[in-house]
Each structure stands twice: as C-alpha cells, then as structure tokens.
Amino acid sequence: LEHMFDHTRPYPQIKELVTALKGAGYKMAIVSNKLDPATKKMNELFFYPDIPVAIGAPSNHKKPDPYSVFTALEELGSVKEHTIYVGDTDVDKETADNAGLLFVGCAWGYRDYDFLKKLGAKIVLKEPAELLTRLLLAK
C-alpha cells in the first residue's frame, strides 16, 4: 500500500465537480472493483468528506453484481429512484442496469463518447462540469 497512489490522481476537474455537487446537496459514493482497503484509502486521499461512502469489491460481489451499489445506497440513506450511476465502462453500464439505475457515461475515462453511446448510455458527458449542469437543469 505504501506506493499504491504514487501515480494515481483524479481526472482533471473532478475534485471541483465533487465539491460543487456536495455544495448543491447531492450525495455521492464510490463503488469500485478495486480492493476495499485501496478504494477507501483513495477516497480518503482525494474526496473525503465530500464523498462519505467508498466501497471496494468483496471477492464474491464484484461489479456488475449490484450488491455494492445497494450497500452504498443504504449507507447514504438514499433510494435508487433518486440515484444515477456515473461510469466509463461496459461493466459500469451492466452494474447500473442490474441495480435498476440510469447509467450516465463519462467520456473522459477509459472509454470514449462513441463507445458509451453504442453501449446504450442515454446520456454521455464529454466533460465533468456537464454533470452538474444537467442535474441543476433537471431540478
């Protein structure tokens, strides 16, 4: 764990987005297939307390199993009817589908806009600030 985060950083504009979402009253969680201790440590280094919940994969419930998503919702005191799942891979899309959540693709991650649209994402964001804009317009 000593050097695990030497080259790990949030994507550009993400810290600002997280702060703005928190300020607008949105609850957030991280759900990852990385090991739970690493996921929690990453959150602690970069996003906590704005993102209060970070859940890594238990070996028997890796995404696309929605178990960790449901655990995050419970810890946040949220319900899936008021939740979106933001991700950048086919596994994220499948996880969102399995959890019954709207999948929002982010094209600044591992996959590009065209891939995410072909995957079936109804919404694909080209840059992080778009998420806040769309959420505020939807209110």
PDB file of C-alpha atoms in Angstrom, residues 7 11 17 28 30 33 35 38 40 53 58 63 70 80 90 94 98-99 106 121 128 130 139:
ATOM      1  CA  HIS A   7       0.748   7.872  -9.885  1.00  0.00           C
ATOM      2  CA  TYR A  11      -9.137  13.196 -13.607  1.00  0.00           C
ATOM      3  CA  LEU A  17     -17.146  18.741  -9.629  1.00  0.00           C
ATOM      4  CA  MET A  28     -22.173  10.626  -3.647  1.00  0.00           C
ATOM      5  CA  ILE A  30     -17.642   5.440  -4.918  1.00  0.00           C
ATOM      6  CA  ASN A  33     -13.891  -3.376  -8.241  1.00  0.00           C
ATOM      7  CA  LEU A  35      -9.979  -3.994  -3.215  1.00  0.00           C
ATOM      8  CA  ALA A  38      -7.485   0.577  -1.580  1.00  0.00           C
ATOM      9  CA  LYS A  40     -11.305   3.578   0.946  1.00  0.00           C
ATOM     10  CA  VAL A  53     -19.002   6.360   1.215  1.00  0.00           C
ATOM     11  CA  PRO A  58     -15.788  -8.015  -1.807  1.00  0.00           C
ATOM     12  CA  LYS A  63     -19.419  -5.468 -10.346  1.00  0.00           C
ATOM     13  CA  PHE A  70     -27.163  -1.296  -2.844  1.00  0.00           C
ATOM     14  CA  LYS A  80     -32.472   4.002  -6.282  1.00  0.00           C
ATOM     15  CA  ASP A  90     -19.249  -1.646 -20.046  1.00  0.00           C
ATOM     16  CA  GLU A  94     -24.113  -3.517 -16.713  1.00  0.00           C
ATOM     17  CA  ASN A  98     -28.511  -4.725 -12.702  1.00  0.00           C
ATOM     18  CA  ALA A  99     -29.204  -2.180  -9.958  1.00  0.00           C
ATOM     19  CA  CYS A 106     -18.410   9.825 -18.772  1.00  0.00           C
ATOM     20  CA  ALA A 121     -25.941   5.151 -22.461  1.00  0.00           C
ATOM     21  CA  PRO A 128     -17.177  16.705 -15.803  1.00  0.00           C
ATOM     22  CA  GLU A 130     -21.721  18.815 -17.698  1.00  0.00           C
ATOM     23  CA  LYS A 139     -34.456  20.123 -10.902  1.00  0.00           C
TER      24      LYS A 139
END
